[in-house]
Structures are given as C-alpha cells and as structure tokens.
Coordinates of C-alpha atoms in Angstrom, one line a residue:
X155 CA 70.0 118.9 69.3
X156 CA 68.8 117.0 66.0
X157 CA 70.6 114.2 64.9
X158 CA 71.4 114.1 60.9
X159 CA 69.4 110.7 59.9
X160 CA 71.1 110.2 56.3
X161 CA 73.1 107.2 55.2
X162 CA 76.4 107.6 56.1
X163 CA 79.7 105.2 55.4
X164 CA 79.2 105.0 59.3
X165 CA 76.6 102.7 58.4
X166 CA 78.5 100.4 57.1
X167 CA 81.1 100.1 59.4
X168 CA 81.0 96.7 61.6
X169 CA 80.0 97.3 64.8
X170 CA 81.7 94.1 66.5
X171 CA 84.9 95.7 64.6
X172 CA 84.5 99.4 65.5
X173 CA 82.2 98.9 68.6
X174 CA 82.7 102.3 70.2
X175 CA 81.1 104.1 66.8
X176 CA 78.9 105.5 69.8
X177 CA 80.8 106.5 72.8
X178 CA 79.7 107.0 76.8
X179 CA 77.2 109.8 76.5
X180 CA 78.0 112.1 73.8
X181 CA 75.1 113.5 71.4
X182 CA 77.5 112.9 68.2
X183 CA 78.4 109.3 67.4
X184 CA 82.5 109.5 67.6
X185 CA 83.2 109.2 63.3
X186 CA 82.8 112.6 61.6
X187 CA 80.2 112.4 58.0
X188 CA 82.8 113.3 55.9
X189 CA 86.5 112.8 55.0
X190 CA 89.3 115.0 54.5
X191 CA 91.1 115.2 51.3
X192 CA 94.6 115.4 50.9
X193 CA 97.3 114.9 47.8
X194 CA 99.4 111.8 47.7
X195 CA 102.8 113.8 48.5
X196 CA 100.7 114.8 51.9
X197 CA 101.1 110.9 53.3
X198 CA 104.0 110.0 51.6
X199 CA 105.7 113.7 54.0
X200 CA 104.0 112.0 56.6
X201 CA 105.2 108.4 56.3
X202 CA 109.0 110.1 55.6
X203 CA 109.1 112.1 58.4
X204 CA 107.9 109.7 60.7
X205 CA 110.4 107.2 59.4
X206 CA 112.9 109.8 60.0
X207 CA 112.0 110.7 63.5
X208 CA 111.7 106.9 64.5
X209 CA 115.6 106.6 63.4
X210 CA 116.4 109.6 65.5
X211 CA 114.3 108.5 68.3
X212 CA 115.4 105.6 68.7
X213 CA 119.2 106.6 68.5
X214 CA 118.5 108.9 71.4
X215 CA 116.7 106.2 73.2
X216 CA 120.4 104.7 73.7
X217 CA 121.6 107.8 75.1
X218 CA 118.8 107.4 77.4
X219 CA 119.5 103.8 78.1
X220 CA 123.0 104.8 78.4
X221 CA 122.8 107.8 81.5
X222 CA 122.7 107.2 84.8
X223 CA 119.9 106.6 86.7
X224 CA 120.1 110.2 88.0
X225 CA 119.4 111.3 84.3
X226 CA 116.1 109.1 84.0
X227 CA 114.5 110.2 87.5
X228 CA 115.3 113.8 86.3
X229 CA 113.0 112.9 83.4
X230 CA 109.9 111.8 85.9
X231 CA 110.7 108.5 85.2
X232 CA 108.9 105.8 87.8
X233 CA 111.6 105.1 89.7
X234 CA 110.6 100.9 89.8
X235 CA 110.8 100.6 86.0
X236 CA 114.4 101.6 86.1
X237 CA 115.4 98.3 85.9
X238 CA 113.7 96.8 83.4
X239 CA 114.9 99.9 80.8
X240 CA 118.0 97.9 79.5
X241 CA 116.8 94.3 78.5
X242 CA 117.6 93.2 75.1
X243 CA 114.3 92.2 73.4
X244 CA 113.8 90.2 70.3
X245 CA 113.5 93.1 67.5
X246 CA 116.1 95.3 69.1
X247 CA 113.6 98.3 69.1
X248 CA 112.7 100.3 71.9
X249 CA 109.2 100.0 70.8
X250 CA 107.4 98.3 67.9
X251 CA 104.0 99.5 67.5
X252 CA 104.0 103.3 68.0
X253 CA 102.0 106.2 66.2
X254 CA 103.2 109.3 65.9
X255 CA 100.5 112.7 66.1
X256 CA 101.2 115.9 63.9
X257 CA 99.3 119.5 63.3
X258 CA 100.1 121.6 60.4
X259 CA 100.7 124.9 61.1
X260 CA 99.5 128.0 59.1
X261 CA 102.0 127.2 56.2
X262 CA 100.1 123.7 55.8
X263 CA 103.6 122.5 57.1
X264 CA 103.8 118.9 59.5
X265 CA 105.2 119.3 62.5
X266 CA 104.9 116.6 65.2
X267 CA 103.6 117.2 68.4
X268 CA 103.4 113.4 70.5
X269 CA 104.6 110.1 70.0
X270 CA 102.4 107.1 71.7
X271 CA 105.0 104.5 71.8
X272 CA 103.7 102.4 74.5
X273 CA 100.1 101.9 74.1
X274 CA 98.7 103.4 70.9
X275 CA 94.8 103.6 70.0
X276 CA 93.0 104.9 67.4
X277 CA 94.2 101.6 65.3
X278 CA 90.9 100.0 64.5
X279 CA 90.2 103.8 62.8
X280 CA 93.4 103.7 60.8
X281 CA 93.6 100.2 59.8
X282 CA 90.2 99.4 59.2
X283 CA 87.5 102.4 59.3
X284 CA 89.3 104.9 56.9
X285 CA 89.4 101.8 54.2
X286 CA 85.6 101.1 54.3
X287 CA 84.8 105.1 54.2
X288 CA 87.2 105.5 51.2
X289 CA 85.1 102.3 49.2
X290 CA 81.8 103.9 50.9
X291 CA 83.0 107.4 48.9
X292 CA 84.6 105.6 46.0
X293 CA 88.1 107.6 47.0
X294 CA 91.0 106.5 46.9
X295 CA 92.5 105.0 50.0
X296 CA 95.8 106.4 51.5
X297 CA 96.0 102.9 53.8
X298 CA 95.2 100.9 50.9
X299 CA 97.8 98.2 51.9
X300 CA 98.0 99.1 55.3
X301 CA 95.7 96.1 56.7
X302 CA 98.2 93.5 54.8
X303 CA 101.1 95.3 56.7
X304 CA 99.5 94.9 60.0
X305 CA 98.5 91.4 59.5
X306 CA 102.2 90.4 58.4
X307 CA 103.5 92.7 61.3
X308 CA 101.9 90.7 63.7
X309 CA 102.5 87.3 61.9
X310 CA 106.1 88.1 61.9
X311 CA 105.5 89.1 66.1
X312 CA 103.6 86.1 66.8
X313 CA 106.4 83.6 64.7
X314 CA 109.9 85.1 66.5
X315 CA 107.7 84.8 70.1
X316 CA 105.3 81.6 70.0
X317 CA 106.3 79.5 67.0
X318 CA 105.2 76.1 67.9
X319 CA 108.2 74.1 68.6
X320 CA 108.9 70.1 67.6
X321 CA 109.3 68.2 69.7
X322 CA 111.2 65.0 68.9
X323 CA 109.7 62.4 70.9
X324 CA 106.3 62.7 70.4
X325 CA 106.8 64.0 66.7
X326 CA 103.9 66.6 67.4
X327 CA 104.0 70.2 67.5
X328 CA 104.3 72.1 70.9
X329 CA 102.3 75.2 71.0
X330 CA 103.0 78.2 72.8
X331 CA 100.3 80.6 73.9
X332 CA 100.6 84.1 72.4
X333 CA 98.0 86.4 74.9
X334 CA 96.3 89.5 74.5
X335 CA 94.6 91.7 77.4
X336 CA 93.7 94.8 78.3
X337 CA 91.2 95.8 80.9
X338 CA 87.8 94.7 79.5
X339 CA 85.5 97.3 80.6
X340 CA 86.9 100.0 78.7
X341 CA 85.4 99.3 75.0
X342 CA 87.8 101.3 72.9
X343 CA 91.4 99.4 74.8
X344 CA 89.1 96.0 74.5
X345 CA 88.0 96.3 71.0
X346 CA 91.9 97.5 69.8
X347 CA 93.1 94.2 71.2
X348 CA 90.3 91.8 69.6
X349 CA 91.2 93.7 66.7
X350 CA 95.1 93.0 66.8
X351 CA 94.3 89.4 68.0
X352 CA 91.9 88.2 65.5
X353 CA 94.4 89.9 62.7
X354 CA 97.7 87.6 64.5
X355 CA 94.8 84.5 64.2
X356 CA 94.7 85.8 60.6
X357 CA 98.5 85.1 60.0
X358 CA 99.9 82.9 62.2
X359 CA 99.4 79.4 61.0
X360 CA 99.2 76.6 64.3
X361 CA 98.7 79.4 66.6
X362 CA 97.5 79.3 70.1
X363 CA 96.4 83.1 70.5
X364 CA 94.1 84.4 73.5
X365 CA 92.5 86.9 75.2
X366 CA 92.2 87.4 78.6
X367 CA 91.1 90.4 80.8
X368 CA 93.8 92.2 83.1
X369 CA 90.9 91.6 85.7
X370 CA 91.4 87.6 85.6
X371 CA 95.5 88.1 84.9
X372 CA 97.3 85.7 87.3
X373 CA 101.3 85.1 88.0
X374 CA 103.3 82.9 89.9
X375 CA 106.7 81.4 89.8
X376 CA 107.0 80.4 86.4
X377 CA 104.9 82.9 84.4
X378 CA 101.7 84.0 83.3
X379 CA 99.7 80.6 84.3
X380 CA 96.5 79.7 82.0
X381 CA 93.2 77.8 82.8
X382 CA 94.6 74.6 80.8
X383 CA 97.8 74.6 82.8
X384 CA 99.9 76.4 79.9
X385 CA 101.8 79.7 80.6
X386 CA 102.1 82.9 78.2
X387 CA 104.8 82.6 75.9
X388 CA 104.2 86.3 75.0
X389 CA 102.2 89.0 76.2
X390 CA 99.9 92.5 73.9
X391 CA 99.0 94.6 77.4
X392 CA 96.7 97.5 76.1
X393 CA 97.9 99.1 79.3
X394 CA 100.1 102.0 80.4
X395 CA 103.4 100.6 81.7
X396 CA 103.9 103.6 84.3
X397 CA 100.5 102.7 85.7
X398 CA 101.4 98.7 85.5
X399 CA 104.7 99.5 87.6
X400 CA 102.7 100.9 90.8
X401 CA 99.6 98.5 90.6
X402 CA 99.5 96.2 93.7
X403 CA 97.6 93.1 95.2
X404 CA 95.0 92.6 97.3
X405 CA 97.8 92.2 100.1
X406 CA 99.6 95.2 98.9
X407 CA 102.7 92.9 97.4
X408 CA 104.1 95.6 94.2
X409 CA 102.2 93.3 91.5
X410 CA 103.8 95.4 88.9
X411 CA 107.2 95.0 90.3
X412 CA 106.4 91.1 90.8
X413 CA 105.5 90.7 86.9
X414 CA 108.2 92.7 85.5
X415 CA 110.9 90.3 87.4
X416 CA 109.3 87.8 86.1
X417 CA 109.8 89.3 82.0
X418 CA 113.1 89.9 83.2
X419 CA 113.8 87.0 83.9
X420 CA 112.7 85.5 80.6
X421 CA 109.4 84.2 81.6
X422 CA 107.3 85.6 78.7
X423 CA 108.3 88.4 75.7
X424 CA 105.9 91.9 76.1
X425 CA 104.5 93.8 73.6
X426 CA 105.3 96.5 73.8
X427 CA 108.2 96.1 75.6
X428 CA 108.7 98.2 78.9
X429 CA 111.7 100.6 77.6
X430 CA 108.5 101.5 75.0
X431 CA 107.8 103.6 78.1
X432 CA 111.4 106.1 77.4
X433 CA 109.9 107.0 73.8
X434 CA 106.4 107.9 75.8
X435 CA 108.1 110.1 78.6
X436 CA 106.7 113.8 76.7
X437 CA 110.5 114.9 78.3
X438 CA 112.0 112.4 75.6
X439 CA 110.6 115.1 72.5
X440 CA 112.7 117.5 74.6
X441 CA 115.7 115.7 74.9
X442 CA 116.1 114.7 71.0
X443 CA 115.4 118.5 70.3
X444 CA 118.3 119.5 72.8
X445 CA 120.4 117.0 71.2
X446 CA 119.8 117.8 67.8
X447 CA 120.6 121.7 68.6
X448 CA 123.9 120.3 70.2
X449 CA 124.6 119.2 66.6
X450 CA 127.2 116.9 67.8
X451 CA 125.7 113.6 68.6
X452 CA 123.1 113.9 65.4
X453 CA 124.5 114.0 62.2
X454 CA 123.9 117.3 60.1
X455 CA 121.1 115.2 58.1
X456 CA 119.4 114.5 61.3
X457 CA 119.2 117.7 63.0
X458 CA 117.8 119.3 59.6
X459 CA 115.1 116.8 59.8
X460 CA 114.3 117.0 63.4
X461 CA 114.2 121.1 62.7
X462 CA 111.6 120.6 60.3
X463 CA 109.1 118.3 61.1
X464 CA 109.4 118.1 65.5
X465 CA 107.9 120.8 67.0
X466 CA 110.1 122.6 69.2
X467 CA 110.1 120.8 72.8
X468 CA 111.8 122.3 75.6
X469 CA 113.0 120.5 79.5
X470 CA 110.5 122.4 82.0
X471 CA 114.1 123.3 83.5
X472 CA 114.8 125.5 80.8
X473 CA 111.4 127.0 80.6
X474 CA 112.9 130.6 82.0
X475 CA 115.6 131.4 79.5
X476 CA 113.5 130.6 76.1
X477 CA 112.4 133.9 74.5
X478 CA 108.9 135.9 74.4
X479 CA 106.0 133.6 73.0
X480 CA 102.9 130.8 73.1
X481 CA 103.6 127.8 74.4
X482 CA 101.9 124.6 75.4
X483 CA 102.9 123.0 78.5
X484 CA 102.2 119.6 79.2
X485 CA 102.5 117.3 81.7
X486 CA 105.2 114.6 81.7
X487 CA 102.3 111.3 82.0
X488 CA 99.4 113.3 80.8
X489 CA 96.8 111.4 78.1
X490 CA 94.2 113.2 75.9
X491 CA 94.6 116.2 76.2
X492 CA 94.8 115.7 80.3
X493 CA 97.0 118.8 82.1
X494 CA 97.7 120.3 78.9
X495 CA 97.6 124.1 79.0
X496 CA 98.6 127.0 77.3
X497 CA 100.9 129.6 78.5
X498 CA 102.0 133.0 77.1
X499 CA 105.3 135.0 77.8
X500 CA 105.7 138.2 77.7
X501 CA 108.7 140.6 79.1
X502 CA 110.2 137.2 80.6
X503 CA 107.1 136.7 82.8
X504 CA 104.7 133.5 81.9
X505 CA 101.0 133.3 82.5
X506 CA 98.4 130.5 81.8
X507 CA 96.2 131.7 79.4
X508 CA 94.0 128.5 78.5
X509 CA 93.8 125.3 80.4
X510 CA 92.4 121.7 78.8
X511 CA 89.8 120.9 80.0
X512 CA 88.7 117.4 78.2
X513 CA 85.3 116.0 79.1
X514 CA 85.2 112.9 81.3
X515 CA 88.9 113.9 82.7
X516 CA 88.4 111.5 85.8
X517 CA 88.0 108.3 83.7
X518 CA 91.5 109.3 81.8
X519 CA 93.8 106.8 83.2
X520 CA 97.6 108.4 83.4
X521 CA 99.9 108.4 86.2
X522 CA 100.0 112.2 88.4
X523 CA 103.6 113.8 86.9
X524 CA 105.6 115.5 89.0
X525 CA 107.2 117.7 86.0
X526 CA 106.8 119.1 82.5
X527 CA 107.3 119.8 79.2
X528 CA 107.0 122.7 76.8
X529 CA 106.6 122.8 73.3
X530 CA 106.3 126.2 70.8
X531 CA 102.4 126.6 70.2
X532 CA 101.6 125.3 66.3
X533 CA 98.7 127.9 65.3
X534 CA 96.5 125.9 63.0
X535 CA 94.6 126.0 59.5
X536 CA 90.7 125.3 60.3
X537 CA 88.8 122.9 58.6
X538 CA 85.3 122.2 58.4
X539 CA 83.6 119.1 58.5
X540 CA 80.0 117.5 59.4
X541 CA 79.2 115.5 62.7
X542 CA 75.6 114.5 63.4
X543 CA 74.7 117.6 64.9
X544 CA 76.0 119.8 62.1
X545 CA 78.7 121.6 60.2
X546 CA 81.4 122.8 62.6
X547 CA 84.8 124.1 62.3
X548 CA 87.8 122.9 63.6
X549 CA 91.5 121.4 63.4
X550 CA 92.9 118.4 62.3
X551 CA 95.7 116.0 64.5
X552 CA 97.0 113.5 61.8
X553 CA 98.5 110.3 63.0
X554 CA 101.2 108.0 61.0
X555 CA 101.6 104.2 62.4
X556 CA 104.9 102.8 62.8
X557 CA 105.2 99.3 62.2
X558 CA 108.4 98.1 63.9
X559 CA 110.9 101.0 62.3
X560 CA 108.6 101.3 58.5
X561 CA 105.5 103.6 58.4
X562 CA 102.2 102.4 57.8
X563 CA 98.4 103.3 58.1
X564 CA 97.2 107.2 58.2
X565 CA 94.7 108.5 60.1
X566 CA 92.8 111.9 61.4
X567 CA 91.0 113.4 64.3
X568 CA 88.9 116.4 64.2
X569 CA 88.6 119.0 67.0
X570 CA 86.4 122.0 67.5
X571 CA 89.6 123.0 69.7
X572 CA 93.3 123.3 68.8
X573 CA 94.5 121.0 71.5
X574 CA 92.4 117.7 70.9
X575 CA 90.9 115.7 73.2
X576 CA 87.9 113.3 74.3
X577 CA 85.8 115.2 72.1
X578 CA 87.6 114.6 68.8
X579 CA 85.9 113.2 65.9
X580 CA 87.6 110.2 63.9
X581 CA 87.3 111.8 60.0
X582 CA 88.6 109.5 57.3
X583 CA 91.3 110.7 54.6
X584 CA 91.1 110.3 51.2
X585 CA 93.6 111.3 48.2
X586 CA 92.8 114.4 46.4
X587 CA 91.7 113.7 42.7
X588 CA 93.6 115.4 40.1

C-alpha cells in the first residue's frame, strides 16, 4: 500500500498537542487529507439541537435520580454506583463536559445517535486540529471561538473547585491542587488530559494544577494524598466510572468503592461527576424517547424536538412489539463501536444481519453489559474523502461539544462503514463558501 507523500495540514499539526496523528499499527495516519464542507445553518442545527437535547436530558436525568433503585438496576446500572447517583455537585449538572455524536440520514437530516457524557475524546480534534486545518486551507473555521470557550470553561471549573483561599494569619494565599489523570499508557486518554490541563494552566491565575497517572493514584483517610503532603482539591479522571466502580487493590479491598466514599464524603469535587455515568447508560436515549412519546412529562416543545433530532431508541424489553424493520442493537456499556450489531425484522421474527467488528476490540476498555438497547437504523449519504492510501468512500459521525449546558466545538469522523469505529478517520469541517 503506498503512502500519499504530499504536504498536508497534517503537517502542521503539533505533535506534543495531537500525539496520536499516528495510531498503534494502522497503514493510514488517523486525520483524513481533506475536510468536509458544510453551510453555517449546518452547525448552528447542530449546536441547537444539542442544546435542546442537553435540556431534555438532563430533565430526565431527575426522573432517573428520582426512581427507585429497582428502576436503575433494570437499566444495567452497576449496582455500587447507586449511591453516589444523588449528590449535589457544584454546577448542578449531571454532567459538564459531554459530546453528543449524530449521522444524517438520506434527507441530509441530524439525527443523534450517542451521547458520551462521562468521558468524552476526540477533544484535542475539535478544539484544536480542525482550527489549524481550516488556517492550513484558508476556510473558514466553524470552532473559530471554540478554544476561548474551553479555556474559560475550565477557568471557571478550576475557580468554583481550587481557588486559592486567604488565609488570615499568614496573609498568603493557600493553594489548592486541581489534578488531572488518566491511565498514561494509553496516548489518546493521556494526551486529552495534558490538553485540558495545560488549557486550565492557561486560565487560572495562582493555580496549583497537576498530572498524575491512575497507575501512581493513592488514597487514604483524608483524600487523594500528593508527593508534597497536599491532597486533591479536585479531580479530571479520563476514565470510565462503571469500570472505576469494580476496580480493586492489590488485597482485593473495592478501591473504587473506597474512593467514591471518599467524594461523597466531600473529600475532593470530580470531573465529571459520577451521576455523568446516568446520561452514558445507551438505556438513558431510550428512556427520554419513551418519555417524550408519553407526552406527559415533556412539554409539547420538547417532544417535537426530541422527535426530530434523537433517533428513535427503544428498552431491549420492548424489542418484540416494535414493528417490521433495521435496527441497531447495542450493548448497554459498549465503546467504539464494541457489541454493536445490526438486526432485521421481518414477519415479527429478528435476525442479526451484520455484527461490528472494530479492529483491536480487546484493547477497548468497557464494562461486559448484561442488556441492551435498540435504536431505528439511520441509512446514510456517502461521502468521499482522501486518507494516505487513497480516495475512499464512506459516512460521516458529527460530534457537537457541550460545555456545561451551551454548545461549543464541531467535529467529524469518517468511516468506510456506517457504524464507526477504531478505524475512523478524524476529517476537519469547514463552512461552505457562498
């Protein structure tokens, strides 16, 4: 397979910024050679309905937070993070950094498919990338002003958690430690969080901000203890909370368990925090369709809105009565494309007709669910762009960042198959010119 040798924006991205430009052993580097065009009124849809759906989503969230137990561990929730679903945290939001996924379907129509409240990627492709291919291309940028947003997102994170505080007696300024980790071997999760951290660094003025790997994470008593004898004020974990719940120590003591008490019990603020974990149940799509169908505890506004932008998404449970059709089933914890398949019905019986199959499926991390979730099958427009082996055809996935509950940065991936995966490409959008 020849590799295309021309200049490319690609080489002028940083690599200490976007360090996994080349990823494990694929023969394309990961960023596609060209960008996707679309008109201004195609981002603004996409920052309005993911606006919308964040109102709506997090309405139902309190339903959620609201139901018995009973209704969460029909939902495959773990059933150790139960208590830690209905703390109060400082912005009132189930989840503050979140990214919402869409597909158009043949009309050119959004329609969303996945929300990644808990632990959202692709940020350093959003917020930084599609910017610096946009200048390369001499386009203009859809996330012109989306780095500012970021940097005064986390500014405005880092100054409600870690503020220094006076204190009187000495007349000096007490600083509290602001932390970011992730599991440092895995260079896509550890460059995100440099990213994020270096951007807080950026905006918060007398602030103590680190990084340290999950590997080297310690607790005791009091907190998250550091090497100078300080403890976390606040803690960014690039790391799935269903997987954090089970993880244990070397003497098999529920770490995860052990470190939630101690957020619970005020001992440091999280980012995201856990009940982040309700909007990133797949079942939770389901449960704001079935709600908005009810048309009783959405108002009319709402439901319209959910109709037209969220795919349909159906409880596994009521798989059997919906009618004759294609439809994607997907696990309740599954991540990139992992246990995603597509079934067809026909004459009330359902058979699998195409299973993912993403490449390196044994280093996805996700917890093993125990149910699932359907959704109606979005057929997609193809588009066609250039990777370093060649042209090839393909679909889009577009992605709109929430910061807290307002919209921010863009972005696309690019896959040779309609359920994305692994193997997407990152592609950079551009406004059409007139």
């Amino acid at each position: 397979m020849q590799t295309n040798q021309k200049p490319t924006y690609i080489d002028t991205l940083d690599p200490d910024i976007f360090t996994y430009i080349r990823y494990g052993d694929y023969a394309d580097r990961y960023p596609a050679h060209t960008a996707q065009e679309f008109p201004q009124e195609v981002y603004d849809e996409l920052r309005t309905a993911s606006a919308a759906l964040f109102a709506v989503f997090c309405k139902a969230a309190k339903v959620f937070q609201q139901a018995p137990d009973s209704f969460a561990r029909a939902m495959d929730m773990p059933e150790e993070l139960l208590p830690y679903l209905r703390i109060p945290n400082a912005f009132h939001l189930p989840t503050w950094l979140a990214r919402f996924d869409f597909v158009l379907d043949e009309k050119g129509h959004i329609r969303m498919v996945e929300i990644n409240a808990d632990t959202p990627c692709f940020i350093i492709e959003s917020f930084y990338a599609n910017s610096a291919a946009a200048a390369y291309f001499g386009r203009q940028d859809p996330n012109a002003e989306a780095l500012l947003q970021l940097r005064s997102f986390l500014a405005r994170i880092h100054d409600r958690l870690c503020a220094p505080v006076a204190d009187l007696r000495t007349r000096a300024l007490m600083r509290r430690t602001f932390l970011f980790s992730c599991f440092d071997d895995y260079p896509e999760d550890l460059a995100t969080t440099r990213f994020l951290m270096r951007l807080m660094q950026e905006g918060a003025e007398h602030g103590d901000i680190r990084f340290r790997s999950f590997y080297e994470m310690e607790i005791d008593t009091k907190g998250l203890p550091l090497a100078d004898n300080a403890y976390a004020s606040a803690l960014y974990r690039l790391h799935p909370m269903e997987i954090l719940i089970d993880e244990r120590t070397q003497d098999g003591e529920p770490l995860g368990q052990m470190f939630l008490d101690l957020y619970k019990e005020g001992k440091f603020a999280l980012m995201n925090p856990p009940e982040a974990i309700i909007l990133q149940n797949k079942s939770f799509m389901a449960l704001v369709y079935a709600l908005a169908q009810t048309e009783q505890f959405f108002s009319a506004e709402e439901c319209a809105l959910i109709r037209r932008w969220l795919a349909p998404s159906y409880f596994e449970d009521d798989f059997a009565s919906l009618a004759d059709g294609t439809y994607i089933r997907k696990e309740i914890w599954g991540r990139e494309g992992r246990s995603v398949s597509l079934v067809e019905k026909r004459g009330g019986r359902a058979a699998k007709v195409l299973e993912k199959q993403p490449d390196n499926a044994d280093d996805i991390i996700c917890r093993e669910s125990r149910a699932a979730m359907y959704q109606d099958f979005i057929r997609q427009p193809r588009f066609v762009h250039t990777v370093d082996s060649g042209t090839t055809e393909g679909c889009l996935t577009l992605s709109c960042f929430m910061l807290f509950d307002r919209p921010s940065a863009v972005g696309a991936r690019f896959s040779p198959e309609e359920i994305a995966g692994t193997e997407a490409y990152f592609v950079p959008l551009v406004i059409s010119q007139k």
